[in-house]
mmCIF file of C-alpha atoms in Angstrom:
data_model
loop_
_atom_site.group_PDB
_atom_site.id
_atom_site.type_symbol
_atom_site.label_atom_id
_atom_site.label_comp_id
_atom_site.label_asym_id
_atom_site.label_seq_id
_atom_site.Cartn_x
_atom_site.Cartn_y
_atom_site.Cartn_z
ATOM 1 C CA UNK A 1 -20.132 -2.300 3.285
ATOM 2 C CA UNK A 2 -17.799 -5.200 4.782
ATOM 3 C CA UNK A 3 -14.342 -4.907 4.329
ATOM 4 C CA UNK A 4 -12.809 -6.346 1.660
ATOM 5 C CA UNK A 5 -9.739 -9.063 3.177
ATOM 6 C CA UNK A 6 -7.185 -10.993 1.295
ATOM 7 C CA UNK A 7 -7.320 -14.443 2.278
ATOM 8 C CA UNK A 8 -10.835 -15.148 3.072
ATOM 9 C CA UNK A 9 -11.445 -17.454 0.090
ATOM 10 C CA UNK A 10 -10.538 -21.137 0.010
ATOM 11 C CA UNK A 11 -7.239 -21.448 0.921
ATOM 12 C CA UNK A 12 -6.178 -24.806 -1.672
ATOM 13 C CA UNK A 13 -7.983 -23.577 -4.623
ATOM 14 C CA UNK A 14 -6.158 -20.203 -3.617
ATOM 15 C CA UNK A 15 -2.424 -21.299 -3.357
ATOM 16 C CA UNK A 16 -3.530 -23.633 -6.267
ATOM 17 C CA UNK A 17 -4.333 -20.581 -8.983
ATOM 18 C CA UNK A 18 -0.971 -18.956 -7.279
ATOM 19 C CA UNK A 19 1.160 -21.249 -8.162
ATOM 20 C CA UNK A 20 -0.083 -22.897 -11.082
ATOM 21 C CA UNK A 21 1.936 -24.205 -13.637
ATOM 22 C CA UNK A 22 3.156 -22.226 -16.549
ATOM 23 C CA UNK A 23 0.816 -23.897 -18.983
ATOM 24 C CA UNK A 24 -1.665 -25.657 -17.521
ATOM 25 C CA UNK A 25 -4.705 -24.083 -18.191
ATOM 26 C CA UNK A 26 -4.508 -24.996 -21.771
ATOM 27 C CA UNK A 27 -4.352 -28.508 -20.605
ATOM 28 C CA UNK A 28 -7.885 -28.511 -19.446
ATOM 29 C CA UNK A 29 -10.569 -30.555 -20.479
ATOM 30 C CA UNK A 30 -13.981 -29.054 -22.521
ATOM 31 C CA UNK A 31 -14.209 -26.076 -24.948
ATOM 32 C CA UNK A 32 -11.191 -24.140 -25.899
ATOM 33 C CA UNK A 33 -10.720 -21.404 -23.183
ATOM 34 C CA UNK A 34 -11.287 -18.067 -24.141
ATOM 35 C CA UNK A 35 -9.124 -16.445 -21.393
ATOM 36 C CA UNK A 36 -6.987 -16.653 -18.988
ATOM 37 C CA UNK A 37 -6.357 -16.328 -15.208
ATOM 38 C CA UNK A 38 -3.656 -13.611 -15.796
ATOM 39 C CA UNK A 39 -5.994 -11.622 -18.120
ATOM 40 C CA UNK A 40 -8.525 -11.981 -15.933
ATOM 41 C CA UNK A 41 -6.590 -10.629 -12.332
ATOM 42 C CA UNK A 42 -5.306 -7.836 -14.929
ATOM 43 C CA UNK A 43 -8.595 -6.413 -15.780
ATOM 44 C CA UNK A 44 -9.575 -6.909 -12.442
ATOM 45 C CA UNK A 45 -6.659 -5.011 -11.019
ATOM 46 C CA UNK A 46 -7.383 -2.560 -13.837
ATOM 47 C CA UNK A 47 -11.249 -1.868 -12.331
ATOM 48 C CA UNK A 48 -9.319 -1.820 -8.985
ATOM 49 C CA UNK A 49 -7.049 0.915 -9.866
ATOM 50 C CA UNK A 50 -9.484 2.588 -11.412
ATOM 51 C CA UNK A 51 -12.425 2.603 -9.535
ATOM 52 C CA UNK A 52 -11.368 0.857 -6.009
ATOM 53 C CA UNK A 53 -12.370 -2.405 -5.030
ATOM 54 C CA UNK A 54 -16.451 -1.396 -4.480
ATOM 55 C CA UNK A 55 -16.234 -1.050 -8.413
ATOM 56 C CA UNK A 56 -14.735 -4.363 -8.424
ATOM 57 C CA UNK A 57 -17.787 -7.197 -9.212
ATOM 58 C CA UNK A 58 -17.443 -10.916 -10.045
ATOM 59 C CA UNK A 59 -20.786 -9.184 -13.232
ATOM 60 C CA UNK A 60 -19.068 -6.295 -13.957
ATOM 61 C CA UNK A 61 -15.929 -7.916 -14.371
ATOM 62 C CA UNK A 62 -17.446 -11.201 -17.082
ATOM 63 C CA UNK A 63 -19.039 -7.854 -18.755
ATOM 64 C CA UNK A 64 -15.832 -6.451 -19.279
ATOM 65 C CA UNK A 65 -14.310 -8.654 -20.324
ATOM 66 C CA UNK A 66 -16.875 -10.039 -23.199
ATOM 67 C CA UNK A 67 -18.218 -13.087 -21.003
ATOM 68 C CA UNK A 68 -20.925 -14.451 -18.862
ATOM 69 C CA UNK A 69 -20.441 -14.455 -14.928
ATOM 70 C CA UNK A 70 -20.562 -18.491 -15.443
ATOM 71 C CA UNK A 71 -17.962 -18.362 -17.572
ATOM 72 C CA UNK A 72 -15.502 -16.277 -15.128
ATOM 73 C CA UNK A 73 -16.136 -18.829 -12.647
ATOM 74 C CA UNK A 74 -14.224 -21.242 -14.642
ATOM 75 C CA UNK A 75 -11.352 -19.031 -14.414
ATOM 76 C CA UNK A 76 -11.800 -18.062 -10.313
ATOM 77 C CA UNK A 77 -14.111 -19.480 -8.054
ATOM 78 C CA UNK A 78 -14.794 -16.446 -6.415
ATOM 79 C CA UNK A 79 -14.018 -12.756 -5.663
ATOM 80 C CA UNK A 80 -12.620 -13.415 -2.355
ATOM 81 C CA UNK A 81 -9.800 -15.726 -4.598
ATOM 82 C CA UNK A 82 -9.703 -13.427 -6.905
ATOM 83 C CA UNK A 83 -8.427 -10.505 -4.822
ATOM 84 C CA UNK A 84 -5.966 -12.626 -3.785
ATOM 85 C CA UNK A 85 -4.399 -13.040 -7.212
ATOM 86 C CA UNK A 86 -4.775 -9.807 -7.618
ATOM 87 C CA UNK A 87 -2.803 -8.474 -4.633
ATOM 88 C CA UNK A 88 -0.257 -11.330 -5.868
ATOM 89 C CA UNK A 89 0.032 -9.611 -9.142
ATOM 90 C CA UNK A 90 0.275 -6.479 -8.118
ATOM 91 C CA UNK A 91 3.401 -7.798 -5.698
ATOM 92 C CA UNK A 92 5.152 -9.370 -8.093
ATOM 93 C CA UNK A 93 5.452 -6.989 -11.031
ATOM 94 C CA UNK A 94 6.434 -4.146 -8.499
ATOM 95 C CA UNK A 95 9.817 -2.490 -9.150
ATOM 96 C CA UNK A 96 12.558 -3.766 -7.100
ATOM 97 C CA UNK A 97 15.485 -1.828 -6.357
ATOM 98 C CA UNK A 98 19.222 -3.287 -6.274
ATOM 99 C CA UNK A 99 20.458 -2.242 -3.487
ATOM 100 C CA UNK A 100 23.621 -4.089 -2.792
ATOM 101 C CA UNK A 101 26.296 -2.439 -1.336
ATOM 102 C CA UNK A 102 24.191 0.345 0.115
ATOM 103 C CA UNK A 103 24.308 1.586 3.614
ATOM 104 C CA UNK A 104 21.289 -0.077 5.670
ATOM 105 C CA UNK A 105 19.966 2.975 5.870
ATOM 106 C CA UNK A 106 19.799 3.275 2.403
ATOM 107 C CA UNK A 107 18.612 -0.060 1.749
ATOM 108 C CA UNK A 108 15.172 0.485 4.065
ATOM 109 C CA UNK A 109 14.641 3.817 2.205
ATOM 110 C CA UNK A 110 14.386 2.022 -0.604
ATOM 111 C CA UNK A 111 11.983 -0.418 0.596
ATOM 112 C CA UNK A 112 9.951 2.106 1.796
ATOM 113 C CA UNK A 113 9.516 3.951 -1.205
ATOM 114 C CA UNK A 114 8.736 0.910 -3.232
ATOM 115 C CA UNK A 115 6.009 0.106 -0.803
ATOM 116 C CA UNK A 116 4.746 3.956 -1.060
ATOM 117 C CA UNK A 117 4.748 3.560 -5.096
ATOM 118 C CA UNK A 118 2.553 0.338 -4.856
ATOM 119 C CA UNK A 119 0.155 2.253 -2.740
ATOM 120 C CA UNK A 120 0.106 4.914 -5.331
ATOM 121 C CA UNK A 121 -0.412 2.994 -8.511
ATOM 122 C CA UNK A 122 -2.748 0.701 -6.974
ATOM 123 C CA UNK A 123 -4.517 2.392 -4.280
ATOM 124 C CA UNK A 124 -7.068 -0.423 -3.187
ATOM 125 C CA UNK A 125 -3.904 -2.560 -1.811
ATOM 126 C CA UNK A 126 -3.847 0.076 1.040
ATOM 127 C CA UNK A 127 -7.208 -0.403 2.257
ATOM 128 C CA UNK A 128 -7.505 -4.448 1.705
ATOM 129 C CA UNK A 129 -7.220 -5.667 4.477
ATOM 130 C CA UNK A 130 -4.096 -7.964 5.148
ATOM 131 C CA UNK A 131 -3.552 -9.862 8.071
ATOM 132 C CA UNK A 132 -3.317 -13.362 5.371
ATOM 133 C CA UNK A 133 -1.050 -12.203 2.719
ATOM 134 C CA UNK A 134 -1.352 -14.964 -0.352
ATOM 135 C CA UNK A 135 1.641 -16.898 0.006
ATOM 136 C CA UNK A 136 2.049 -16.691 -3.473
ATOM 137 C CA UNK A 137 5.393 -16.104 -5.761
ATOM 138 C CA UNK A 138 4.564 -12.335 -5.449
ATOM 139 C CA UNK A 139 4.119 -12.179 -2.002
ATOM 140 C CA UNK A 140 7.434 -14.360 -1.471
ATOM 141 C CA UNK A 141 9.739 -12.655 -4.044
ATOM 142 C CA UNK A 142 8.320 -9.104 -2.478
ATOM 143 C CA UNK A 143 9.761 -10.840 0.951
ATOM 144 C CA UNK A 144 12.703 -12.019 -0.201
ATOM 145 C CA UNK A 145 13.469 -8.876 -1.577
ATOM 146 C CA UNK A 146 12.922 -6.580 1.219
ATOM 147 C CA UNK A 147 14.794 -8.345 3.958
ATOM 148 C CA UNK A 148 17.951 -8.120 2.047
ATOM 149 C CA UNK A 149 17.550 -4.375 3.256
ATOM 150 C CA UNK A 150 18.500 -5.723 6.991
ATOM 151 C CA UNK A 151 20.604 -8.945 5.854
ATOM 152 C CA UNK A 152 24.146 -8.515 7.462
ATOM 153 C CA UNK A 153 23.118 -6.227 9.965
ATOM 154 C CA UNK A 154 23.351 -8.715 13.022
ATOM 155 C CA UNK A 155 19.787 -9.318 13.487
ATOM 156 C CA UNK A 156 18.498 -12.430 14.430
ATOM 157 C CA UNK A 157 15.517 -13.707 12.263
ATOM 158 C CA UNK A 158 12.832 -12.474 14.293
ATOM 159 C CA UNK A 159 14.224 -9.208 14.395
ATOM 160 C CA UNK A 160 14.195 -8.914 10.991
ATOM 161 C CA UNK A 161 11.404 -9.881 10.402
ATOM 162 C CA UNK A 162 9.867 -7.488 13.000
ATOM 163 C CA UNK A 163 12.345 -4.408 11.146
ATOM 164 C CA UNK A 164 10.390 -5.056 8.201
ATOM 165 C CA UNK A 165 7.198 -5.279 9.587
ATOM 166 C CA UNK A 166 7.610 -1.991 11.676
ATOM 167 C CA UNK A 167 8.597 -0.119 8.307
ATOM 168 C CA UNK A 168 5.605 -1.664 6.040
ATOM 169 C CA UNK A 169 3.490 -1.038 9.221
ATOM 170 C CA UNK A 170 4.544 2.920 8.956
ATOM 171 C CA UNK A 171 4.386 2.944 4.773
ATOM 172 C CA UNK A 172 1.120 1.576 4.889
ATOM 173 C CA UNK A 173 -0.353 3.735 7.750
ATOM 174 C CA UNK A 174 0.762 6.914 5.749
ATOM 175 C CA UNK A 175 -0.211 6.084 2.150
ATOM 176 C CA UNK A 176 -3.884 5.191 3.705
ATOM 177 C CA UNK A 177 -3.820 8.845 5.133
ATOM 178 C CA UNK A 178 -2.835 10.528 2.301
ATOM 179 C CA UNK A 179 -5.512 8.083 0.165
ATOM 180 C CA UNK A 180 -8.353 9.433 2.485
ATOM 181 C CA UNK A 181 -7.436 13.024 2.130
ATOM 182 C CA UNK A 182 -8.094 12.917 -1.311
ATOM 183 C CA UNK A 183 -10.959 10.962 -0.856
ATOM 184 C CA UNK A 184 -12.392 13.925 1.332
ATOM 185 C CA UNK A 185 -11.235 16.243 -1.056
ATOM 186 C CA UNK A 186 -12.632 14.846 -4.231
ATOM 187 C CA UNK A 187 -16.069 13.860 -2.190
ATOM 188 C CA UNK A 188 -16.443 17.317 -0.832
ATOM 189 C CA UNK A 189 -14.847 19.299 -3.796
ATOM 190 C CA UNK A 190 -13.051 21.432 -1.881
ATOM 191 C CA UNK A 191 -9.619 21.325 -1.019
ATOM 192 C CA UNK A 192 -8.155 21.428 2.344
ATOM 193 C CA UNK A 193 -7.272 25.023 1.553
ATOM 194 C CA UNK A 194 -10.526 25.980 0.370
ATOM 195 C CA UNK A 195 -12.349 23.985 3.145
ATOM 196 C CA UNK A 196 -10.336 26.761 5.721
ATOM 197 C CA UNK A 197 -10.966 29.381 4.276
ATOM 198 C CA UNK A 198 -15.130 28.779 3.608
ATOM 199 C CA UNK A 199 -14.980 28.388 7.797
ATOM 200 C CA UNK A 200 -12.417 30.455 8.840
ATOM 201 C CA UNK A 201 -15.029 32.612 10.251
ATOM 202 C CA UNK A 202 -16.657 30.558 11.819
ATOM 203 C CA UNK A 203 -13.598 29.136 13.441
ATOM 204 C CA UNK A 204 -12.699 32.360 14.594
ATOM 205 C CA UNK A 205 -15.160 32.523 16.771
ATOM 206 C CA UNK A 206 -15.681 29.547 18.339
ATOM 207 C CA UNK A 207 -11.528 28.481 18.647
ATOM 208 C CA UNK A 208 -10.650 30.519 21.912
ATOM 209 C CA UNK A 209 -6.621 30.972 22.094
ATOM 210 C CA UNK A 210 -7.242 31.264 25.800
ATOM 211 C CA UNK A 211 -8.992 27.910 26.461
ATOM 212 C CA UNK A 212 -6.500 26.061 23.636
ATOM 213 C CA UNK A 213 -3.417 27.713 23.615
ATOM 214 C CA UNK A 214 -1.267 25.138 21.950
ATOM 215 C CA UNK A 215 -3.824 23.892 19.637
ATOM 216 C CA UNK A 216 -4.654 27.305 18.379
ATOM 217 C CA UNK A 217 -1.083 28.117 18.157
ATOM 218 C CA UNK A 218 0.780 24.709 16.963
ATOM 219 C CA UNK A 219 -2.172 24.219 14.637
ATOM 220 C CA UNK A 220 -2.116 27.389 13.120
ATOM 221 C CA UNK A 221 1.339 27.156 12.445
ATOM 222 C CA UNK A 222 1.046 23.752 10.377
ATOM 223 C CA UNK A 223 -1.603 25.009 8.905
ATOM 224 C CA UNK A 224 0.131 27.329 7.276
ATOM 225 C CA UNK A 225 3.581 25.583 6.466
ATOM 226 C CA UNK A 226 1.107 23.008 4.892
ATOM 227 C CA UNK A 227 -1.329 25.102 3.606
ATOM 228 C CA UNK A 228 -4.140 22.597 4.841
ATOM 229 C CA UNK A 229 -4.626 19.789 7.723
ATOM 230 C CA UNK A 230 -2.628 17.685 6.323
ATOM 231 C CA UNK A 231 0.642 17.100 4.096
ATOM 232 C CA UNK A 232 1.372 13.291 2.894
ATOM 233 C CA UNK A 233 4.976 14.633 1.961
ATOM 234 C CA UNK A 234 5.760 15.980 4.834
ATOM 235 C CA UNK A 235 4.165 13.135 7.220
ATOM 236 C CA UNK A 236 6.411 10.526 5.347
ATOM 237 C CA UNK A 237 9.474 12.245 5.022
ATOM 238 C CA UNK A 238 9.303 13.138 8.765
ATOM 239 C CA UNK A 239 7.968 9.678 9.865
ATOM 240 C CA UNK A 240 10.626 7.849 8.000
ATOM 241 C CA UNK A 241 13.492 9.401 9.573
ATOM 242 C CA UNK A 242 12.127 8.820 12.618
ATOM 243 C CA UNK A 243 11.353 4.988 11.830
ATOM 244 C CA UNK A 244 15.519 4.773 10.490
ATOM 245 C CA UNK A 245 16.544 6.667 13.809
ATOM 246 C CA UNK A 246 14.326 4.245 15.587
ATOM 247 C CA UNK A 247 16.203 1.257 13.736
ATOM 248 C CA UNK A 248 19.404 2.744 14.359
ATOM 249 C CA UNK A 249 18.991 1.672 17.904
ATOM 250 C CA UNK A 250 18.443 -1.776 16.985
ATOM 251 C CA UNK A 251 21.071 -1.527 14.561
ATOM 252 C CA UNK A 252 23.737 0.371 15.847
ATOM 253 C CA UNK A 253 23.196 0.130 19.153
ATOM 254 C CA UNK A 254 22.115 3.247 21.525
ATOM 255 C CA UNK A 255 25.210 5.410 21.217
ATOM 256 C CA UNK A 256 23.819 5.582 16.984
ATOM 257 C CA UNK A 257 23.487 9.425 15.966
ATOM 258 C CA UNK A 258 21.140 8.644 12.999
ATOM 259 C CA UNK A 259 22.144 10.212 9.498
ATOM 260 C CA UNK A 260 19.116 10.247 7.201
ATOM 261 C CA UNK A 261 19.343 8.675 4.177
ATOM 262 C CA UNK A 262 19.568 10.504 0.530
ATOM 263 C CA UNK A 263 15.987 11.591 -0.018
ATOM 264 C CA UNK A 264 14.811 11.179 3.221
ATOM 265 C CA UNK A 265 15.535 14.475 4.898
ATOM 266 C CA UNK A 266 11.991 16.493 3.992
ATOM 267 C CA UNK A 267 11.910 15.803 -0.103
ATOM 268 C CA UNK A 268 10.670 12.780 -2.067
ATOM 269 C CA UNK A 269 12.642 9.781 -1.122
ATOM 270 C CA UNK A 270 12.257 8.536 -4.800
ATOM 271 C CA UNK A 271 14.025 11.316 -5.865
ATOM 272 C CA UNK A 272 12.610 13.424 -8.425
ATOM 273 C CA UNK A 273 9.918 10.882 -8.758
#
């Protein structure tokens, strides 16, 4: 199956739908619309969430929501426009913390987390692929919002714009980790813990200690402070205070000594989320 990529529709009609006019569809000419764009990118987003975007059809969609395929058309001209929306949506109803005042660290843990909660609500976003993000009023605000986190910091634009980019990049790369674990999980019906322990005799024998020393030994030992191959909670909280560390460098300048943010030092940055 071909990816599924924002931006691959028709750009005007696109930016368009995104920034249409409070209003205006009810100005159109012909019968009385039955819908709306907004309803229909929230059912779509609602067969996203719940199913993933290979549940998501232009069919299934007009059957959900009462009409025919024809009729949807009116609304979007296609799917690849309509994911667009969608992702818009999704960006601008996400919760936005107000960070002012808050050390920069702070501020970027923030960001991060917000970016780890979209993934989690809306799971598709982290494997659509986004090098085109819909300039839309979601997409912008979402922007807007998140370089405040490095605003005052001495940065030139660029930089900032980099910052941001490095901790989305690391957010994003996580959350579509932790998204195919439980894919693997649910697909196989076994959990990582169960999966060991099924072939731990088999891996007995064939894992030699004395030809892979530090695999056998550094694996086994995060095997069992995870209790599986992998731990999304772990991986984040570890990655992000290596991404601030990173940033303090930038920041600060070399001499920085890094202290990790509230939340980010091995527990839940969003607290007790």
């Amino acid at each position: 199956m071909a990816k599924e990529r924002s931006s691959s529709g028709d750009p005007a009609r696109t930016l368009e739908l995104l920034w249409r006019e409070p209003g205006s569809e009810g100005a159109r000419r012909g019968p009385r619309q039955v819908l709306s764009v907004d309803a229909v990118v929230l059912a779509a987003v609602g067969v996203a969430d719940a199913g993933g975007l290979e549940a998501l059809t232009m069919r299934g969609l007009a059957r959900r929501l009462g009409v025919t395929p024809m009729t949807l058309y009116t609304y979007v001209p296609g799917k690849a426009e309509l994911l667009d929306l969608m992702l818009d949506a999704v960006y601008l109803r996400m919760p936005r913390t107000d960070h002012a005042g808050q050390p920069w660290r702070d501020r970027v843990a923030a960001v991060a987390s917000e970016n780890r909660e979209l993934y989690r609500r809306h799971p598709w976003v982290a494997v659509l692929g986004v090098s085109r993000p819909p300039l839309g009023p979601g997409t912008m605000a979402k922007y807007e919002h998140e370089l405040t986190a490095f605003d005052g910091l001495g940065l030139d634009d660029v930089s900032m714009d980099a910052a941001l980019t490095f901790v989305l990049g690391f957010v994003h790369s996580v959350a579509r980790t932790a998204i195919e674990a439980e894919d693997t999980d649910r697909d196989s019906a076994l959990s990582d813990a169960q999966w060991w322990a099924v072939n731990a005799p088999l891996l007995d024998r064939v894992l030699d200690p004395g030809r892979y020393p530090l695999a056998t030994r550094v694996g086994s030992a995060a095997g069992q402070a995870h209790q599986g191959v992998y731990d999304a909670e772990h991986a984040y909280a570890f990655g992000l205070r290596r991404v601030l560390d990173g940033l303090a460098r930038l920041v600060e300048g070399p001499g920085a000594s890094g202290s990790t943010p509230p939340g980010a030092s091995g527990s839940d940055p969003r607290g007790d989320a």
